[in-house]
Amino acid sequence: MSDNTPYDIAIVGGGPAGSTVGGLMKIHNPDLRVLIVEREVFPREHVGESQLPAINPILDELGVWERVEAANFPIKIGASYTWGKDAEQWDFDLYPLEQFVEAPRPGSLEGQRRSTTFQVERSIYDKILLDRAEEVGCEVRQGTKVTKVASEGDRIEHLELSDGTSVQAEDYVDASGTVGLLRRAMGVESDAPKALRNIAIWDYWDGVDWAVEIGNATRVQVRSIGYGWLWYIPLSETRASCGLVCPSEYYKKRGLSPEELYLEAISKEPRISELTAPGTRSGTVQTTKDWSHLADRLVGENWWLVGEAAGFADPILAAGMTLAHGSGRDVACTLLEKRRGQLSEKWLARNYNDRTRRSIRQHIQFAQYWYAANGNFTDLQEHCTEIADEAGLSLDPKQAWAWLAQGGFTNSNALQPVFGSYDLTAARRVMEIFAGEQHKYTFHQYNTLRPDIEGAENSSVPHYGAGRVEKVEGLRRGNYFVPFGGVHGEIMKIATRVHDINQIFAGIQQVVNQQVPEEHRSLGRNRFFQTLETLVLEGWLKGSVDPTRPMLQWDYVPSKQIRWATDSDEALRKRNEAMASN
């Protein structure tokens, strides 16, 4: 049986990536005919509960922020780790805990809530998203499998479904997760680094408490156990997800059942053992092959890969949901823009492919770095050489370590210097903790900075949002791009007028004071300093030392959002005392 009316978009998979694509396309163009085919019937359990703040504006654009808030999932302010050179605990807060104020829920997406995020029970969360996609006009077929992908060359002709129908569409989106149904059907290979071929074993616990309470927010717990690590993620006031990640080879060598290995790991980690002790397990230990991977390409003649079908980065970075929602938004914007006909289809496809693959690759590289610092490798610097080699650089161990410690993952996007989902300041502080030593910003060693655009050509990169793809103009030299506008452009203008680094800093302070509200100026200055570092690292600003000029009169202060647990606990104690006195 054939559906005689072709769809504009057929999406395989109704998880966060697929629901994001479908929901946004219908919100921004209600006339489109969008089909979502989902093999399961929601609600269904799914691992991957911990989120990052980059998801928040996408939830708002989808129109589900209030519903997710109303589900009363725990607010995630950050994570606590034992990881790195020593076994000492350290905390990574998304928002300064001293400033976090407990507020009634459900709350609006404003103020501190833009920087915090959720720890979600996926059975509830994913249903909210899929229901919303159907509410805005997507046709959703649950409990329906794709039984055949009919193709001709690099083009998908139609899909045959388990309900006996055959459907055609102008574009097809693979949001089928690690199954990669369309990806495999179209013969696209996916690379999985050997160092990150892990398995995950987990269960859900009831009758348990949060590890820490910061008002009505908490932290995820991550504990290294040498051969792997444990997570503990509160999902409600009394329910938590707890899991083990370890190399698949280690699992094979031990010869234990998944449940035996899981319970042994918990018993050997004091804090996780303490947290789970009063609780009861669901009794159904679940496992999955938790391999990081990256598809060789994400775009075909009329098909697109999103979410885990495109690639997956190890869960140590909690980036899976961010990559799913982010790639879903970007494909939705791209397909909407394609139909407007105002931008080149080749430019749109190439930029989605390159930008998304780069982001996933950076997450994978950073995950490799985390594991290198977890005791699985005897020489961290040697492992850094492997990571640099994958980035196309031939460096000896010391050079590779310096490259990483000084922002080797830096990737300039249209708005802010990032690698993956993390800003440069956070990355630098993590590396300092792993190495047990502090690294100053590269620009700190110079007192003169001059713009250098020799060999650069005019180019453009995409910025995705509100159903549109905006062309951001700038200069490209090799793999590096600098936009004419935004923070990058402001700094380049300042450095064109004055070259003394103290005068450049004064110019930055003036711009921040003029353009950024007082309550956000600390964050604003931090963003400018990150961008200045990016411009130096990528060679857009050439540094030198003029002996007639003073060096930079500014001391690098490590971010308080990443600090040792003893310092964090003291800050929390003072915060609670201040809140109680008010």
XYZ file of C-alpha atoms in Angstrom:
582
model
C 0.000 0.000 0.000
C 1.429 3.394 -0.913
C 0.811 6.816 0.583
C 0.093 8.717 -2.633
C 0.872 12.180 -1.262
C 4.626 12.721 -0.792
C 5.763 14.213 2.500
C 8.040 17.187 2.630
C 10.077 15.516 5.399
C 10.129 11.916 6.633
C 11.948 11.505 9.950
C 13.037 8.089 11.188
C 13.098 8.195 14.995
C 10.974 10.148 17.476
C 13.554 10.769 20.206
C 14.881 14.247 21.072
C 16.696 14.696 17.734
C 13.749 13.645 15.572
C 11.175 15.522 17.660
C 13.307 18.658 17.469
C 13.562 18.485 13.686
C 9.847 17.853 13.202
C 8.616 20.266 15.854
C 10.704 23.210 14.671
C 9.881 22.665 11.017
C 6.149 22.723 11.695
C 6.418 25.688 14.074
C 8.239 27.799 11.481
C 6.383 26.487 8.414
C 2.971 25.014 9.321
C 2.237 24.197 5.681
C 4.902 21.471 5.524
C 3.839 17.834 5.625
C 6.123 16.147 8.171
C 6.108 12.464 9.147
C 7.863 10.978 12.203
C 8.201 7.184 12.262
C 9.058 5.744 15.706
C 9.526 2.015 16.273
C 8.745 2.201 20.009
C 5.564 3.291 21.748
C 6.171 6.168 24.159
C 6.686 6.418 27.072
C 9.729 4.156 27.127
C 12.855 4.217 29.301
C 16.096 5.494 27.835
C 19.527 6.201 29.252
C 21.155 9.640 28.898
C 19.474 11.781 31.533
C 21.985 14.565 32.203
C 21.808 17.717 30.089
C 23.775 20.903 29.327
C 22.432 24.503 29.242
C 22.729 24.783 25.448
C 19.498 22.777 25.255
C 17.441 25.428 27.096
C 16.798 27.873 24.222
C 15.886 24.985 21.925
C 13.267 23.779 24.413
C 11.946 27.330 24.576
C 11.759 27.594 20.781
C 9.924 24.268 20.652
C 7.412 25.625 23.153
C 8.069 22.943 25.786
C 10.167 24.793 28.363
C 7.180 25.281 30.690
C 6.163 21.624 30.356
C 9.644 20.346 31.125
C 9.806 22.709 34.106
C 6.407 21.541 35.293
C 7.673 17.932 35.282
C 9.804 19.048 38.253
C 12.998 17.358 37.123
C 15.958 18.199 39.409
C 17.770 21.384 38.447
C 21.346 20.533 37.490
C 23.801 23.169 38.642
C 26.839 21.048 37.837
C 28.765 17.862 38.564
C 31.173 16.525 41.190
C 34.158 14.450 40.100
C 36.983 12.342 41.402
C 39.094 12.308 38.282
C 42.539 13.347 37.205
C 46.087 13.301 38.568
C 44.912 12.843 42.160
C 41.819 11.240 43.668
C 40.736 14.527 45.242
C 37.152 15.559 44.520
C 36.454 18.684 42.475
C 33.240 20.361 41.355
C 32.218 21.813 38.009
C 29.328 24.265 38.414
C 27.431 25.639 35.440
C 26.414 28.659 37.500
C 28.209 30.140 40.559
C 26.645 28.409 43.550
C 27.131 31.533 45.706
C 24.726 33.376 43.420
C 22.151 30.619 42.950
C 18.808 31.515 44.518
C 16.083 28.953 45.148
C 12.968 30.042 43.264
C 9.433 28.635 42.902
C 8.832 26.169 40.104
C 7.820 26.024 37.346
C 10.039 28.963 36.508
C 10.743 31.024 33.397
C 13.787 30.726 31.178
C 15.557 33.814 32.475
C 18.400 34.829 34.747
C 20.160 31.917 36.441
C 17.961 29.358 34.694
C 19.675 30.136 31.385
C 22.912 28.757 32.829
C 21.551 25.734 34.717
C 19.842 22.718 33.176
C 17.930 19.518 33.999
C 18.454 15.893 34.955
C 15.527 14.245 33.231
C 13.685 10.966 33.340
C 13.749 10.173 29.649
C 10.460 8.284 29.569
C 8.700 11.502 30.594
C 10.974 13.967 28.789
C 10.962 12.256 25.401
C 7.173 11.893 25.459
C 6.803 15.632 26.113
C 8.880 16.319 23.005
C 7.152 13.815 20.728
C 3.708 14.909 21.911
C 4.656 18.495 21.115
C 5.776 17.556 17.603
C 2.398 15.920 17.013
C 0.567 18.859 18.593
C 2.124 21.356 16.158
C 1.135 19.217 13.190
C 3.617 16.409 12.604
C 2.115 13.059 11.669
C 3.545 10.622 14.234
C 3.406 6.861 13.752
C 4.529 5.065 16.920
C 5.151 1.330 17.061
C 6.100 1.452 13.378
C 9.396 0.224 11.926
C 11.149 1.005 8.676
C 11.485 -2.367 6.970
C 13.192 -1.206 3.774
C 15.033 1.840 2.477
C 14.679 1.987 -1.293
C 17.417 4.058 -2.901
C 18.980 4.925 -6.228
C 22.597 6.038 -6.034
C 22.876 8.564 -3.201
C 19.167 9.319 -3.273
C 16.442 7.713 -1.129
C 13.384 6.921 -3.243
C 10.958 5.722 -0.571
C 10.613 3.928 2.768
C 8.628 0.773 3.360
C 7.074 0.554 6.831
C 5.918 -2.269 9.075
C 2.327 -1.010 8.844
C 2.330 -2.036 5.193
C 2.667 1.454 3.729
C 5.289 2.948 1.469
C 6.080 6.637 1.939
C 7.933 9.155 -0.183
C 9.412 12.480 0.878
C 11.419 15.320 -0.546
C 13.955 14.946 2.297
C 14.651 12.135 4.774
C 16.162 12.577 8.250
C 17.875 9.755 10.131
C 17.206 10.288 13.842
C 17.269 6.568 14.634
C 20.086 6.813 17.166
C 23.049 4.429 17.156
C 21.052 2.108 14.886
C 21.749 4.607 12.096
C 19.101 3.017 9.907
C 19.337 5.379 6.934
C 23.092 5.848 7.405
C 23.722 2.111 7.118
C 21.286 1.721 4.233
C 23.164 4.418 2.305
C 26.515 2.728 2.946
C 28.020 5.460 5.129
C 30.795 4.214 7.410
C 31.267 5.418 10.980
C 34.609 5.543 12.783
C 34.777 4.398 16.427
C 38.070 5.175 18.253
C 39.430 2.044 19.943
C 40.225 3.956 23.143
C 36.526 4.770 23.650
C 34.965 1.375 22.965
C 33.144 1.116 26.261
C 30.019 -0.512 27.578
C 27.510 1.020 29.992
C 25.690 -0.954 32.683
C 22.995 0.774 34.728
C 19.914 0.495 36.878
C 17.443 2.845 38.574
C 17.263 3.272 42.349
C 14.269 4.373 44.426
C 14.276 5.694 47.990
C 17.591 7.536 47.592
C 18.709 11.103 48.314
C 20.619 13.748 46.422
C 24.353 13.884 47.055
C 24.216 17.640 47.599
C 21.458 20.254 47.817
C 22.103 23.767 46.554
C 18.689 25.274 47.150
C 16.489 23.216 44.828
C 19.447 22.324 42.603
C 21.953 19.489 42.776
C 25.024 18.025 41.110
C 25.551 14.821 39.172
C 28.183 12.563 40.774
C 30.982 11.087 38.635
C 33.519 8.794 40.314
C 36.588 7.287 38.706
C 37.360 3.696 39.643
C 40.573 3.316 37.649
C 39.325 0.934 34.967
C 36.157 2.996 34.421
C 33.735 5.294 36.177
C 30.361 5.473 37.900
C 27.570 8.006 37.475
C 24.860 8.925 39.959
C 22.123 11.172 38.532
C 19.111 12.212 40.655
C 15.918 12.095 38.550
C 13.453 13.159 41.257
C 13.495 13.739 45.000
C 13.823 9.984 45.664
C 14.846 8.342 42.369
C 18.269 8.179 40.680
C 20.004 6.632 37.715
C 23.287 4.931 38.601
C 25.578 3.366 36.024
C 29.018 1.994 35.258
C 31.068 2.752 32.148
C 34.105 0.568 31.456
C 36.106 -0.670 28.444
C 34.450 -3.564 26.652
C 37.750 -5.467 26.798
C 37.813 -5.160 30.583
C 34.291 -6.561 30.771
C 35.273 -9.528 28.611
C 38.410 -10.263 30.640
C 36.603 -10.235 34.003
C 34.114 -12.875 32.956
C 31.436 -11.546 35.309
C 27.802 -10.971 34.445
C 26.806 -7.328 33.876
C 24.983 -7.295 37.217
C 27.949 -8.765 39.093
C 30.377 -6.256 37.587
C 27.941 -3.396 38.283
C 27.386 -4.237 41.952
C 31.105 -4.863 42.490
C 31.937 -1.400 41.109
C 29.388 0.284 43.384
C 30.697 -1.577 46.439
C 34.241 -0.352 45.744
C 33.336 3.342 45.477
C 32.561 4.720 48.969
C 30.425 7.723 48.004
C 28.259 5.924 45.434
C 27.910 2.977 47.797
C 26.743 5.369 50.531
C 24.220 7.079 48.263
C 22.656 3.851 46.995
C 22.670 2.013 50.367
C 19.182 3.141 51.542
C 17.596 2.547 48.138
C 16.136 -0.345 46.216
C 16.969 -1.223 42.622
C 14.419 -1.707 39.904
C 16.040 -5.108 39.560
C 16.574 -4.891 35.822
C 20.193 -4.128 35.029
C 20.477 -2.730 31.506
C 23.477 -2.637 29.186
C 24.447 -0.929 25.958
C 27.470 -0.689 23.712
C 28.573 2.834 24.544
C 30.994 3.413 21.658
C 31.879 6.909 20.540
C 31.646 7.186 16.779
C 31.479 9.717 13.947
C 29.869 9.133 10.557
C 32.071 9.799 7.535
C 29.454 12.190 6.169
C 26.124 13.503 7.434
C 24.433 14.610 4.221
C 23.418 12.907 0.992
C 21.453 13.941 -2.040
C 18.184 14.069 -0.089
C 19.003 12.669 3.363
C 20.436 14.043 6.601
C 21.864 12.483 9.760
C 21.153 13.945 13.215
C 21.776 12.939 16.827
C 23.487 9.629 17.499
C 22.948 8.514 13.903
C 25.505 11.224 13.016
C 27.847 10.530 15.912
C 28.137 9.966 19.623
C 30.637 11.223 22.185
C 31.334 9.295 25.370
C 28.853 10.158 28.173
C 31.621 11.422 30.466
C 30.936 14.861 28.908
C 27.118 14.638 29.215
C 26.885 16.007 25.689
C 24.661 13.406 24.020
C 21.395 15.295 24.453
C 23.038 18.584 23.476
C 24.336 17.079 20.241
C 20.915 15.544 19.555
C 18.926 18.746 20.076
C 21.587 20.924 18.453
C 21.931 18.876 15.289
C 18.131 18.561 15.136
C 17.738 22.343 15.289
C 20.460 22.883 12.688
C 18.917 20.436 10.220
C 15.470 21.962 10.742
C 16.851 25.441 10.030
C 18.774 24.121 7.028
C 15.752 22.394 5.486
C 13.560 25.426 6.098
C 16.166 27.684 4.497
C 16.559 25.283 1.584
C 12.857 25.708 0.812
C 13.121 29.496 0.865
C 15.684 29.297 -1.910
C 17.673 32.313 -0.715
C 20.913 30.463 0.076
C 22.861 27.913 -1.936
C 21.766 24.341 -1.168
C 25.387 23.185 -1.508
C 26.548 25.833 0.976
C 23.837 24.844 3.438
C 24.600 21.121 3.178
C 28.383 21.528 3.321
C 28.265 23.763 6.359
C 25.871 21.518 8.282
C 28.069 18.520 7.547
C 31.372 20.210 8.396
C 30.207 22.107 11.472
C 28.385 19.155 13.048
C 31.159 16.651 12.352
C 33.704 19.073 13.826
C 31.636 19.509 16.975
C 31.208 15.742 17.475
C 34.897 15.136 16.746
C 35.921 17.703 19.351
C 33.716 16.056 21.958
C 35.300 12.704 21.140
C 38.810 14.166 21.366
C 38.064 15.772 24.703
C 36.610 12.475 25.972
C 39.869 10.794 24.956
C 41.691 13.407 26.981
C 39.496 12.760 30.036
C 40.180 9.046 29.851
C 43.884 9.690 29.482
C 43.712 11.430 32.862
C 41.789 8.593 34.498
C 44.708 6.246 35.095
C 44.105 4.091 32.020
C 47.223 5.539 30.388
C 50.671 5.595 31.931
C 51.804 8.697 30.097
C 49.292 11.508 29.625
C 51.626 13.466 27.373
C 52.094 10.525 25.019
C 48.330 10.207 24.725
C 48.031 13.916 23.965
C 50.295 13.257 20.969
C 47.733 10.768 19.637
C 44.940 13.336 20.026
C 46.995 16.034 18.289
C 47.768 13.578 15.486
C 44.036 13.016 14.944
C 43.680 16.789 14.647
C 46.268 16.763 11.852
C 49.211 18.021 13.909
C 52.605 16.340 14.266
C 53.779 17.213 17.772
C 56.106 15.607 20.280
C 54.583 14.778 23.718
C 55.541 18.084 25.372
C 54.324 20.123 22.404
C 51.073 18.146 22.325
C 50.489 18.723 26.027
C 51.103 22.464 25.636
C 48.747 22.539 22.645
C 45.956 20.978 24.695
C 46.599 22.994 27.836
C 46.581 26.220 25.844
C 43.282 25.547 24.107
C 44.042 22.971 21.434
C 40.370 22.220 20.965
C 39.436 25.823 20.280
C 36.937 26.164 17.467
C 35.641 29.574 16.543
C 31.936 29.721 15.809
C 29.941 32.758 14.854
C 29.262 33.872 18.424
C 31.745 32.446 20.919
C 35.001 30.484 21.023
C 34.144 26.928 22.030
C 35.154 23.344 21.523
C 32.197 21.018 21.526
C 29.816 22.392 24.155
C 32.454 23.883 26.457
C 33.936 27.351 26.594
C 37.677 27.896 26.705
C 37.822 28.930 30.366
C 36.102 25.742 31.531
C 38.321 23.604 29.316
C 41.467 25.258 30.578
C 40.528 24.762 34.228
C 39.745 21.073 33.668
C 43.149 20.616 32.068
C 44.826 22.373 34.989
C 43.176 19.992 37.433
C 44.192 16.972 35.375
C 47.777 18.175 35.080
C 48.115 19.468 38.615
C 49.535 22.758 37.346
C 48.248 26.153 36.261
C 48.525 27.487 32.727
C 48.240 31.166 31.961
C 46.558 32.482 28.860
C 48.853 32.550 25.834
C 48.325 36.281 25.360
C 49.739 36.864 28.848
C 53.303 36.343 27.569
C 53.092 39.310 25.153
C 52.776 43.051 25.596
C 52.101 43.842 21.927
C 49.395 42.376 19.684
C 48.875 43.230 16.022
C 46.255 41.938 13.580
C 47.581 39.525 10.938
C 45.198 38.698 8.079
C 47.832 37.839 5.480
C 46.646 34.971 3.283
C 43.047 35.200 4.540
C 40.081 35.239 2.183
C 36.511 36.455 2.551
C 34.233 33.649 3.655
C 31.096 32.940 5.648
C 29.784 30.493 8.260
C 26.229 29.676 9.337
C 24.422 30.735 12.476
C 21.299 28.679 13.244
C 18.218 29.835 15.119
C 14.541 30.829 14.906
C 14.081 28.623 11.864
C 16.704 30.515 9.870
C 20.300 30.100 8.757
C 22.115 33.410 8.910
C 25.282 33.918 6.891
C 27.983 35.358 9.135
C 30.658 37.065 7.048
C 34.332 37.065 7.947
C 37.808 35.888 6.953
C 39.075 32.330 6.546
C 42.653 31.116 6.587
C 43.105 27.375 6.519
C 40.803 25.808 9.115
C 40.292 29.075 10.999
C 37.530 31.635 10.560
C 37.139 35.037 12.209
C 33.822 36.928 11.857
C 33.759 40.630 11.090
C 31.172 41.277 13.808
C 30.437 40.253 17.360
C 33.071 39.908 20.061
C 35.730 38.815 17.572
C 35.139 41.893 15.436
C 35.219 44.266 18.418
C 38.604 42.934 19.561
C 40.080 43.087 16.053
C 38.936 46.721 15.790
C 40.561 47.573 19.124
C 43.815 45.815 18.170
C 43.856 47.721 14.879
C 43.727 51.067 16.737
C 46.130 50.227 19.578
C 48.741 47.488 19.904
C 49.809 47.771 23.536
C 48.114 44.900 25.379
C 47.242 47.036 28.409
C 45.503 49.498 26.083
C 43.728 46.586 24.379
C 42.491 45.444 27.786
C 41.321 48.977 28.571
C 39.444 49.035 25.267
C 37.791 45.706 26.098
C 36.711 47.003 29.511
C 35.200 50.079 27.858
C 33.221 48.008 25.319
C 31.948 45.669 28.038
C 30.870 48.590 30.224
C 29.041 50.169 27.290
C 27.364 47.071 25.874
C 26.806 44.646 28.771
C 24.389 45.180 31.698
C 26.198 45.550 35.013
C 24.981 42.232 36.434
C 26.471 40.346 33.441
C 29.770 42.222 33.053
C 31.894 39.560 34.722
C 30.608 37.022 32.208
C 31.021 39.545 29.406
C 34.664 40.229 30.253
C 35.302 36.510 30.482
C 33.876 35.993 27.001
C 36.068 38.758 25.601
C 39.191 37.253 27.206
C 38.328 33.819 25.799
C 37.905 35.360 22.366
C 41.185 37.278 22.673
C 42.924 33.993 23.486
C 41.303 32.341 20.465
C 42.487 35.126 18.158
C 46.058 34.720 19.428
C 46.020 30.915 19.234
C 44.692 30.954 15.694
C 47.168 33.583 14.521
C 44.747 36.440 13.826
C 46.655 38.463 16.404
C 50.443 38.164 16.389
C 52.115 38.649 19.731
C 55.529 40.072 20.504
C 57.416 41.657 23.385
C 58.454 45.316 23.183
C 61.045 45.948 25.942
C 60.023 49.601 26.116
C 56.469 48.724 27.151
C 55.167 47.179 30.392
C 53.852 43.636 30.398
C 50.165 42.957 30.933
C 48.961 44.219 34.318
C 46.349 41.516 34.803
C 46.448 38.298 36.758
C 44.705 35.202 35.507
C 42.256 34.012 38.150
C 40.993 30.422 37.706
C 37.240 30.127 37.315
C 35.359 29.618 40.578
C 32.914 27.458 38.704
C 35.546 24.705 38.710
C 37.280 24.205 42.054
C 38.312 21.666 44.616
C 35.468 20.238 46.667
C 36.890 21.626 49.924
C 36.678 25.156 48.509
C 33.284 24.461 46.991
C 31.928 23.064 50.273
C 33.099 26.148 52.152
C 31.428 28.404 49.564
C 28.207 26.390 49.910
C 28.328 26.673 53.701
C 28.668 30.458 53.481
C 25.887 30.622 50.900
C 23.510 28.651 53.097
C 24.324 30.807 56.118
C 23.669 33.958 54.097
C 20.374 32.566 52.789
C 19.300 31.580 56.308
C 20.081 35.028 57.693
C 17.925 36.631 54.997
